[in-house]
Amino acid sequence: MSHFSYQNGELCAENVPLTQIARQFGSPTYIYSKAALVENFSSYSDACKKHGRGEGKALVCYSVKSNSNLAVLNVLGQLGSGFDIVSGGELLRVLAAGGSPRKVIFSGVGKSRDEMRLALSHDILCFNVESIPELHRLNEVAAETGKRAPVSLRVNPNVDAKTHPYISTGLKDNKFGVAYEDALETYRVAASLPHINVIGIDCHIGSQLLDDAPLLEAVDKLIDLIDTLAAEDIAIHHLDIGGGIGINYNNDAPVAVGDYLSRLFAKIDAWRAAKHGGAPITVLFEPGRSIVGNAGVLLTEVQFIKHGETKNFAIVDAAMNDLMRPAMYEAWHGVQPVLQRDVATQIYDVVGPVCESGDWLARARELAIGEGDLLAIMSAGAYGMTMSSNYNTRGRAAEVMVDGSAAHLIRKRESPGDLFALESLLP
Ligand code: LLP
């Protein structure tokens, strides 16, 4: 169910009209629905429970990069979520939001020594290692601290995720993971290092996947590898399938999370029964978009209506620095007027004030709008605020979370002064 809907001709987040949020907190503003977050997280946790995978048998590690606001992390942490991080900064966010480091997995191809030290000092659940040089570095850093680093190898299963090339990560020719053919040898190296403790295997093949077939294909490959490793006495205790399930942006029909998990657990159960006498294996997930994507919108106000020679432009106060996805991936986001008005519709490009032709949020949309109207850019909860920048010395948007009839400010709007506070003149 969508938690953004029209009530009496006015678009609301849960029970709060977006006009009220604009009056109270200004524009542009990211607005999240707490109920949507809870519902989306529960689609994973409920499916895990339904298949007999309670605490310790499955862990949903929300992918922090998709939306790292402390309030978002806190809500998910309270529901029992773990966290998939890609930097020391994200670890500090998880801790500041009250998340448990024992449920943190650390992904990424370029972890620094400092980041490794920080993560080791907090005894995180697992490092998802992506190369042999990284294994050696982690072994050295762990030795300095007298610990053994828990490790999973990110294996690149070489399956086609059939998604946008920029967000497809499981094919041979990209920078992520250890090539499938090299995985066994890399595990042997890992097992030989005194300060590395091999505990898992992981993959992440891409994002915005509408079909789960590529994920299930990747799991088949990981399962084969786990059996090969078992024959060499390298025991794998958890299988991490990454994130990737897509959301509906524009009449997309992504697989339902519950259906995907049913097929996945059926496959895993059959394999464990046949090859491992039914001994369970813990299953991890790293979803981002499917948890926050449709839980957020970007509220923006029309500044000017401009009639060009061939096109009409709605110039709004949000821009590519606020929501980069259209400029970067030609991504499609729905645009909904906050008030349904009785004016003639026209075809508009919705564009921002930034000095780039690539600064557009939506193209060729039929809208009944005028100057001063509020618009909601839909499905903007994931990779919206986290990818925003200060280009053109634009302060980043405010963030608000709605819970029932209450709207809470969860990040203040940046002021221009904030933007150059860290800079200094020459002496
Ligand atoms: N795990 C790893 C290792 C990842 O790299 C990612 C996302 C995820 C999990 C979460 O994937 P999700 O469930 O959200 O699909 N900026 C792009 C998306 C980049 C995804 C990067 N990796 C966009 O706006 O579409």
Coordinates of C-alpha atoms and ligand atoms in Angstrom, one line a residue:
M1 CA 0.0 0.0 0.0
S2 CA 1.2 3.5 -0.7
H3 CA 1.6 5.8 2.2
F4 CA 1.5 8.8 -0.1
S5 CA -2.1 9.3 -1.2
Y6 CA -4.6 12.1 -2.0
Q7 CA -7.0 12.9 0.8
N8 CA -9.6 15.6 -0.2
G9 CA -7.7 16.5 -3.3
E10 CA -4.4 17.0 -1.4
L11 CA -1.4 14.7 -1.5
C12 CA -0.5 13.5 2.0
A13 CA 2.3 11.5 3.6
E14 CA 0.3 9.2 5.9
N15 CA -2.1 11.7 7.5
V16 CA -0.1 14.8 7.0
P17 CA -0.8 17.1 4.0
L18 CA 2.4 18.0 2.1
T19 CA 1.2 21.6 2.0
Q20 CA 1.5 21.6 5.8
I21 CA 5.1 20.3 5.6
A22 CA 6.0 22.9 3.0
R23 CA 4.6 25.7 5.3
Q24 CA 6.4 24.3 8.3
F25 CA 9.7 23.2 6.9
G26 CA 10.0 24.9 3.5
S27 CA 11.0 23.5 0.1
P28 CA 12.8 21.5 -1.3
T29 CA 12.3 18.8 1.4
Y30 CA 12.6 15.0 1.5
I31 CA 9.6 13.4 3.2
Y32 CA 9.7 9.9 4.4
S33 CA 6.8 7.7 5.7
K34 CA 7.7 5.7 8.8
A35 CA 4.8 3.3 8.2
A36 CA 6.2 2.6 4.7
L37 CA 9.7 1.9 6.1
V38 CA 8.3 -0.5 8.7
E39 CA 6.1 -2.2 6.1
N40 CA 9.0 -2.7 3.7
F41 CA 11.4 -4.0 6.3
S42 CA 8.7 -6.3 7.6
S43 CA 8.3 -7.8 4.1
Y44 CA 11.8 -9.3 4.6
S45 CA 11.6 -10.1 8.3
D46 CA 8.1 -11.7 8.1
A47 CA 9.2 -13.9 5.1
C48 CA 12.3 -15.0 7.1
K49 CA 10.1 -15.9 10.1
K50 CA 7.6 -17.7 7.9
H51 CA 10.4 -19.9 6.7
G52 CA 11.6 -20.7 10.1
R53 CA 14.5 -18.3 10.1
G54 CA 14.3 -16.2 13.2
E55 CA 17.1 -14.5 15.1
G56 CA 20.5 -16.0 14.2
K57 CA 19.2 -17.9 11.1
A58 CA 18.7 -14.9 8.9
L59 CA 19.7 -11.2 9.1
V60 CA 18.5 -8.3 7.0
C61 CA 21.4 -5.9 6.8
Y62 CA 19.9 -2.7 5.5
S63 CA 22.2 -1.0 2.9
V64 CA 23.0 2.3 4.6
K65 CA 24.2 4.0 1.4
S66 CA 20.6 4.1 0.1
N67 CA 19.5 6.4 2.8
S68 CA 21.7 7.1 5.8
N69 CA 19.6 9.5 7.9
L70 CA 20.0 8.7 11.6
A71 CA 16.2 8.5 12.1
V72 CA 15.9 6.1 9.2
L73 CA 18.7 3.9 10.7
N74 CA 17.2 4.1 14.1
V75 CA 13.7 3.0 13.0
L76 CA 15.1 0.1 11.2
G77 CA 17.5 -0.8 14.0
Q78 CA 14.6 -1.0 16.4
L79 CA 13.0 -3.5 14.1
G80 CA 16.0 -5.7 14.4
S81 CA 17.8 -4.7 11.2
G82 CA 21.5 -5.2 10.7
F83 CA 23.4 -2.8 8.5
D84 CA 25.5 -3.1 5.3
I85 CA 28.1 -0.3 5.4
V86 CA 30.7 0.9 2.9
S87 CA 32.7 3.3 4.9
G88 CA 33.9 4.2 8.4
G89 CA 31.5 7.2 8.2
E90 CA 28.6 4.9 7.7
L91 CA 29.7 2.8 10.7
L92 CA 29.7 5.9 12.9
R93 CA 26.3 6.8 11.6
V94 CA 24.9 3.3 12.6
L95 CA 26.4 3.6 16.0
A96 CA 25.1 7.2 16.4
A97 CA 21.6 5.8 15.5
G98 CA 21.9 3.1 18.2
G99 CA 22.5 0.3 15.8
S100 CA 24.4 -2.8 16.9
P101 CA 27.9 -3.2 15.5
R102 CA 27.5 -6.9 15.9
K103 CA 25.0 -6.8 13.1
V104 CA 27.2 -4.7 10.8
I105 CA 28.8 -6.1 7.6
F106 CA 31.4 -3.9 5.8
S107 CA 31.3 -4.0 2.0
G108 CA 33.3 -2.0 -0.5
V109 CA 36.4 -2.4 -2.7
G110 CA 38.7 0.2 -1.1
K111 CA 38.6 -0.1 2.7
S112 CA 41.4 2.0 4.3
R113 CA 43.5 0.9 7.2
D114 CA 41.8 3.4 9.5
E115 CA 38.4 2.1 8.5
M116 CA 39.5 -1.5 9.1
R117 CA 40.8 -0.5 12.6
L118 CA 37.6 1.3 13.4
A119 CA 35.5 -1.7 12.4
L120 CA 37.7 -4.1 14.3
S121 CA 37.5 -2.0 17.4
H122 CA 33.7 -2.3 17.3
D123 CA 33.8 -6.1 16.6
I124 CA 31.5 -5.9 13.6
L125 CA 29.9 -9.1 12.3
C126 CA 31.8 -9.4 9.1
F127 CA 34.1 -7.8 6.5
N128 CA 33.0 -8.5 2.9
V129 CA 36.4 -8.7 1.3
E130 CA 36.8 -8.0 -2.4
S131 CA 40.4 -8.9 -3.3
I132 CA 43.6 -10.6 -2.2
P133 CA 45.5 -7.4 -1.4
E134 CA 42.6 -6.4 0.8
L135 CA 42.9 -9.8 2.6
H136 CA 46.5 -9.1 3.3
R137 CA 45.9 -5.6 4.5
L138 CA 43.1 -6.7 6.8
N139 CA 45.3 -9.5 8.2
E140 CA 48.0 -7.0 9.0
V141 CA 45.7 -4.5 10.7
A142 CA 44.0 -7.3 12.7
A143 CA 47.4 -8.5 13.8
E144 CA 48.3 -5.0 15.1
T145 CA 45.1 -5.1 17.2
G146 CA 45.6 -8.7 18.3
K147 CA 42.3 -9.8 16.7
R148 CA 41.1 -12.2 14.0
A149 CA 38.9 -10.4 11.4
P150 CA 35.7 -12.2 10.5
V151 CA 35.6 -12.4 6.7
S152 CA 33.3 -13.3 3.8
L153 CA 34.5 -13.1 0.2
R154 CA 32.4 -11.2 -2.2
V155 CA 32.3 -13.5 -5.2
N156 CA 31.4 -12.3 -8.6
P157 CA 29.1 -15.0 -9.9
N158 CA 29.1 -13.5 -13.5
V159 CA 25.4 -13.4 -14.0
D160 CA 23.6 -10.8 -15.9
A161 CA 21.3 -8.8 -13.6
K162 CA 19.6 -7.3 -16.6
T163 CA 19.5 -3.8 -15.2
H164 CA 21.0 -0.4 -15.9
P165 CA 24.8 -0.9 -16.7
Y166 CA 25.8 1.7 -14.1
I167 CA 24.1 -0.3 -11.4
S168 CA 24.9 -3.8 -12.6
T169 CA 27.8 -5.3 -10.6
G170 CA 27.8 -9.0 -11.0
L171 CA 29.4 -9.3 -14.5
K172 CA 33.0 -10.1 -15.2
D173 CA 34.1 -6.8 -16.4
N174 CA 33.4 -4.6 -13.4
K175 CA 35.5 -3.7 -10.4
F176 CA 33.5 -5.6 -7.8
G177 CA 34.2 -8.9 -6.0
V178 CA 36.6 -11.8 -6.7
A179 CA 36.1 -13.5 -10.1
Y180 CA 34.2 -16.8 -9.7
E181 CA 37.1 -18.8 -11.2
D182 CA 39.5 -17.2 -8.6
A183 CA 37.3 -17.7 -5.6
L184 CA 38.6 -21.0 -4.4
E185 CA 42.2 -19.9 -4.6
T186 CA 41.3 -16.7 -2.8
Y187 CA 39.6 -18.6 0.0
R188 CA 42.7 -20.8 0.4
V189 CA 44.7 -17.6 0.9
A190 CA 42.2 -16.3 3.4
A191 CA 42.2 -19.6 5.3
S192 CA 46.0 -19.5 5.5
L193 CA 46.2 -16.1 7.1
P194 CA 46.4 -16.2 10.9
H195 CA 44.4 -13.1 11.6
I196 CA 41.6 -13.8 9.2
N197 CA 38.6 -16.0 10.2
V198 CA 36.7 -17.1 7.2
I199 CA 33.0 -17.2 8.1
G200 CA 30.9 -16.4 5.0
I201 CA 30.4 -15.9 1.3
D202 CA 28.6 -13.0 -0.4
C203 CA 27.6 -11.5 -3.7
H204 CA 25.7 -8.5 -4.9
I205 CA 24.9 -8.6 -8.6
G206 CA 23.2 -5.3 -9.2
S207 CA 20.3 -3.0 -8.3
Q208 CA 16.7 -2.3 -9.3
L209 CA 16.2 -6.0 -10.4
L210 CA 12.6 -6.7 -11.3
D211 CA 13.0 -10.4 -11.6
D212 CA 14.6 -12.7 -9.0
A213 CA 15.9 -15.3 -11.6
P214 CA 19.4 -13.7 -11.8
L215 CA 19.6 -13.7 -7.9
L216 CA 18.6 -17.4 -7.8
E217 CA 21.1 -18.2 -10.5
A218 CA 23.8 -16.4 -8.4
V219 CA 22.8 -18.5 -5.4
D220 CA 23.2 -21.7 -7.3
K221 CA 26.8 -20.7 -8.1
L222 CA 27.5 -19.8 -4.5
I223 CA 26.1 -23.1 -3.3
D224 CA 28.4 -25.0 -5.6
L225 CA 31.3 -23.0 -4.2
I226 CA 30.3 -23.7 -0.6
D227 CA 30.3 -27.4 -1.3
T228 CA 33.8 -27.2 -2.9
L229 CA 35.1 -25.3 0.1
A230 CA 33.6 -27.8 2.5
A231 CA 35.6 -30.5 0.8
E232 CA 38.7 -28.5 1.6
D233 CA 37.6 -28.0 5.2
I234 CA 36.8 -24.4 4.7
A235 CA 33.5 -24.0 6.5
I236 CA 31.1 -21.3 5.5
H237 CA 28.6 -20.3 8.1
H238 CA 26.6 -17.6 6.3
L239 CA 25.5 -17.0 2.8
D240 CA 24.9 -13.3 1.9
I241 CA 22.9 -12.7 -1.3
G242 CA 23.3 -8.9 -1.3
G243 CA 20.5 -6.5 -2.1
G244 CA 19.1 -5.6 -5.5
I245 CA 15.3 -6.0 -5.5
G246 CA 13.7 -3.2 -7.5
I247 CA 10.8 -0.9 -6.8
N248 CA 8.0 0.5 -8.9
Y249 CA 9.1 3.8 -10.5
N250 CA 7.1 3.8 -13.7
N251 CA 4.7 0.8 -14.2
D252 CA 7.5 -1.5 -13.1
A253 CA 6.4 -4.8 -11.6
P254 CA 9.2 -5.9 -9.3
V255 CA 9.0 -9.4 -7.8
A256 CA 7.4 -9.4 -4.4
V257 CA 9.9 -9.8 -1.6
G258 CA 7.9 -12.6 0.0
D259 CA 7.8 -14.6 -3.3
Y260 CA 11.6 -14.1 -3.8
L261 CA 12.4 -15.2 -0.3
S262 CA 10.1 -18.3 -0.6
R263 CA 11.9 -19.5 -3.7
L264 CA 15.3 -18.7 -2.2
F265 CA 14.7 -20.5 1.0
A266 CA 13.2 -23.5 -0.8
K267 CA 16.4 -23.8 -2.9
I268 CA 18.6 -23.4 0.2
D269 CA 16.6 -25.9 2.2
A270 CA 16.6 -28.5 -0.5
W271 CA 20.4 -28.1 -0.9
R272 CA 21.1 -28.4 2.9
A273 CA 18.9 -31.5 3.1
A274 CA 20.6 -33.2 0.2
K275 CA 24.2 -32.3 0.9
H276 CA 24.5 -31.3 4.6
G277 CA 22.0 -33.5 6.4
G278 CA 19.8 -30.5 6.9
A279 CA 22.3 -28.5 8.8
P280 CA 21.2 -24.9 8.6
I281 CA 23.2 -22.0 7.2
T282 CA 22.5 -18.4 8.1
V283 CA 21.2 -16.2 5.3
L284 CA 22.0 -12.5 5.0
F285 CA 20.4 -9.8 2.8
E286 CA 21.6 -6.3 2.0
P287 CA 18.5 -4.5 0.7
G288 CA 18.4 -0.8 0.3
R289 CA 16.1 0.5 -2.4
S290 CA 13.3 -2.0 -1.7
I291 CA 13.2 -0.7 1.9
V292 CA 13.4 3.1 1.5
G293 CA 12.8 3.8 -2.2
N294 CA 9.0 4.1 -2.1
A295 CA 9.1 5.4 1.5
G296 CA 10.2 8.8 0.4
V297 CA 9.3 11.7 -1.9
L298 CA 11.0 15.0 -2.7
L299 CA 8.8 18.0 -2.2
T300 CA 9.5 21.0 -4.5
E301 CA 7.8 24.2 -5.4
V302 CA 7.3 25.6 -9.0
Q303 CA 9.2 28.8 -9.3
F304 CA 8.4 29.7 -12.9
I305 CA 6.6 28.4 -15.8
K306 CA 8.6 29.1 -18.9
H307 CA 7.3 28.5 -22.5
G308 CA 10.3 27.8 -24.7
E309 CA 10.1 27.6 -28.5
T310 CA 9.6 23.8 -28.5
K311 CA 9.0 23.0 -24.9
N312 CA 7.4 24.1 -21.7
F313 CA 9.5 24.2 -18.6
A314 CA 8.4 24.0 -15.0
I315 CA 11.3 25.5 -13.2
V316 CA 11.3 24.1 -9.6
D317 CA 13.4 24.8 -6.5
A318 CA 14.8 21.3 -6.4
A319 CA 17.6 20.4 -8.7
M320 CA 20.1 17.7 -9.8
N321 CA 22.1 18.4 -6.7
D322 CA 19.1 17.3 -4.6
L323 CA 18.2 14.3 -6.8
M324 CA 20.9 13.2 -9.1
R325 CA 19.3 10.0 -10.5
P326 CA 17.6 11.6 -13.6
A327 CA 20.8 13.4 -14.6
M328 CA 23.0 10.4 -13.9
Y329 CA 21.0 7.4 -15.1
E330 CA 18.2 9.1 -17.0
A331 CA 16.1 7.7 -14.2
W332 CA 12.3 8.1 -14.3
H333 CA 10.6 9.5 -11.2
G334 CA 6.8 10.2 -11.1
V335 CA 5.7 13.8 -10.6
Q336 CA 2.5 14.5 -8.7
P337 CA 1.0 17.9 -8.0
V338 CA 0.3 18.2 -4.3
L339 CA -3.0 20.0 -5.0
Q340 CA -5.2 18.6 -7.7
R341 CA -6.2 21.8 -9.6
D342 CA -8.7 22.6 -12.3
V343 CA -6.4 24.1 -14.9
A344 CA -5.5 23.0 -18.4
T345 CA -2.8 20.4 -18.6
Q346 CA 0.3 20.9 -20.6
I347 CA 3.4 18.9 -21.3
Y348 CA 6.4 20.0 -19.2
D349 CA 10.0 19.3 -18.6
V350 CA 10.5 19.7 -14.8
V351 CA 13.9 21.3 -14.4
G352 CA 16.0 22.8 -11.6
P353 CA 17.9 26.1 -11.2
V354 CA 21.3 24.6 -11.6
C355 CA 23.4 25.8 -14.6
E356 CA 23.6 22.6 -16.5
S357 CA 21.4 21.3 -19.3
G358 CA 21.5 18.0 -17.5
D359 CA 19.6 19.5 -14.6
W360 CA 16.3 18.0 -15.1
L361 CA 14.1 15.9 -12.8
A362 CA 11.4 14.7 -15.3
R363 CA 10.8 15.1 -19.0
A364 CA 7.6 15.5 -21.1
R365 CA 5.1 15.1 -18.3
E366 CA 1.5 16.1 -18.6
L367 CA 0.7 18.3 -15.6
A368 CA -2.0 20.8 -14.5
I369 CA 0.2 23.2 -12.7
G370 CA 1.1 26.9 -12.2
E371 CA 3.7 29.1 -10.5
G372 CA 3.9 28.5 -6.8
D373 CA 2.4 25.0 -6.9
L374 CA 4.0 22.2 -4.9
L375 CA 5.0 19.0 -6.6
A376 CA 6.1 15.7 -5.2
I377 CA 8.9 13.8 -7.0
M378 CA 7.9 10.2 -6.2
S379 CA 10.0 7.2 -5.2
A380 CA 12.9 9.4 -4.1
G381 CA 13.6 7.7 -0.7
A382 CA 16.6 5.7 -2.0
Y383 CA 19.8 7.2 -3.4
G384 CA 18.1 10.6 -3.2
M385 CA 19.5 12.6 -0.3
T386 CA 22.6 10.3 0.0
M387 CA 23.7 11.2 -3.5
S388 CA 22.9 14.9 -3.1
S389 CA 25.7 17.5 -3.3
N390 CA 26.2 21.2 -2.8
Y391 CA 26.8 22.1 -6.4
N392 CA 26.1 25.7 -7.2
T393 CA 26.5 26.3 -3.4
R394 CA 23.0 25.0 -2.8
G395 CA 22.4 23.8 0.7
R396 CA 21.0 20.4 0.8
A397 CA 17.3 19.8 1.4
A398 CA 15.6 19.4 4.8
E399 CA 14.4 15.9 5.7
V400 CA 11.2 15.1 7.5
M401 CA 9.7 11.9 8.7
V402 CA 6.0 11.5 9.0
D403 CA 4.6 9.1 11.6
G404 CA 0.8 9.0 11.5
S405 CA -0.4 12.6 12.0
A406 CA 3.0 14.0 13.1
A407 CA 5.8 15.4 11.0
H408 CA 9.3 15.4 12.5
L409 CA 12.2 17.3 11.2
I410 CA 15.0 14.7 11.0
R411 CA 17.6 16.9 9.2
K412 CA 17.7 20.7 9.1
R413 CA 18.1 22.4 5.8
E414 CA 21.7 23.4 5.2
S415 CA 22.4 27.2 5.2
P416 CA 24.9 28.8 2.8
G417 CA 27.1 29.5 5.9
D418 CA 27.2 25.7 6.7
L419 CA 28.5 25.1 3.2
F420 CA 31.7 27.2 3.5
A421 CA 32.3 26.8 7.3
L422 CA 35.1 24.4 6.7
E423 CA 37.0 26.6 4.2
S424 CA 39.7 29.2 4.9
L425 CA 41.5 32.0 3.2
L426 CA 45.2 32.0 2.6
P427 CA 47.2 33.5 5.5
Ligands
LLP1 N1 25.0 -4.3 -1.2 C1 26.0 -3.8 -2.0 C2 27.3 -4.4 -1.9 C3 25.7 -2.7 -2.8 O1 26.7 -2.2 -3.6 C4 24.4 -2.2 -2.9 C5 24.1 -1.1 -3.8 C6 23.4 -2.8 -2.1 C7 23.8 -3.8 -1.3 C8 22.0 -2.3 -2.1 O2 21.4 -2.5 -3.3 P1 19.8 -2.2 -3.5 O3 19.0 -3.2 -2.6 O4 19.6 -0.8 -3.0 O5 19.6 -2.4 -4.9 N2 22.8 4.9 -7.0 C9 22.1 3.9 -7.8 C10 22.1 2.6 -7.1 C11 23.5 2.1 -6.7 C12 23.5 0.8 -6.0 C13 24.9 0.6 -5.4 N3 25.0 -0.6 -4.6 C14 20.7 4.4 -8.1 O6 20.3 5.5 -7.7 O7 19.9 3.7 -8.7

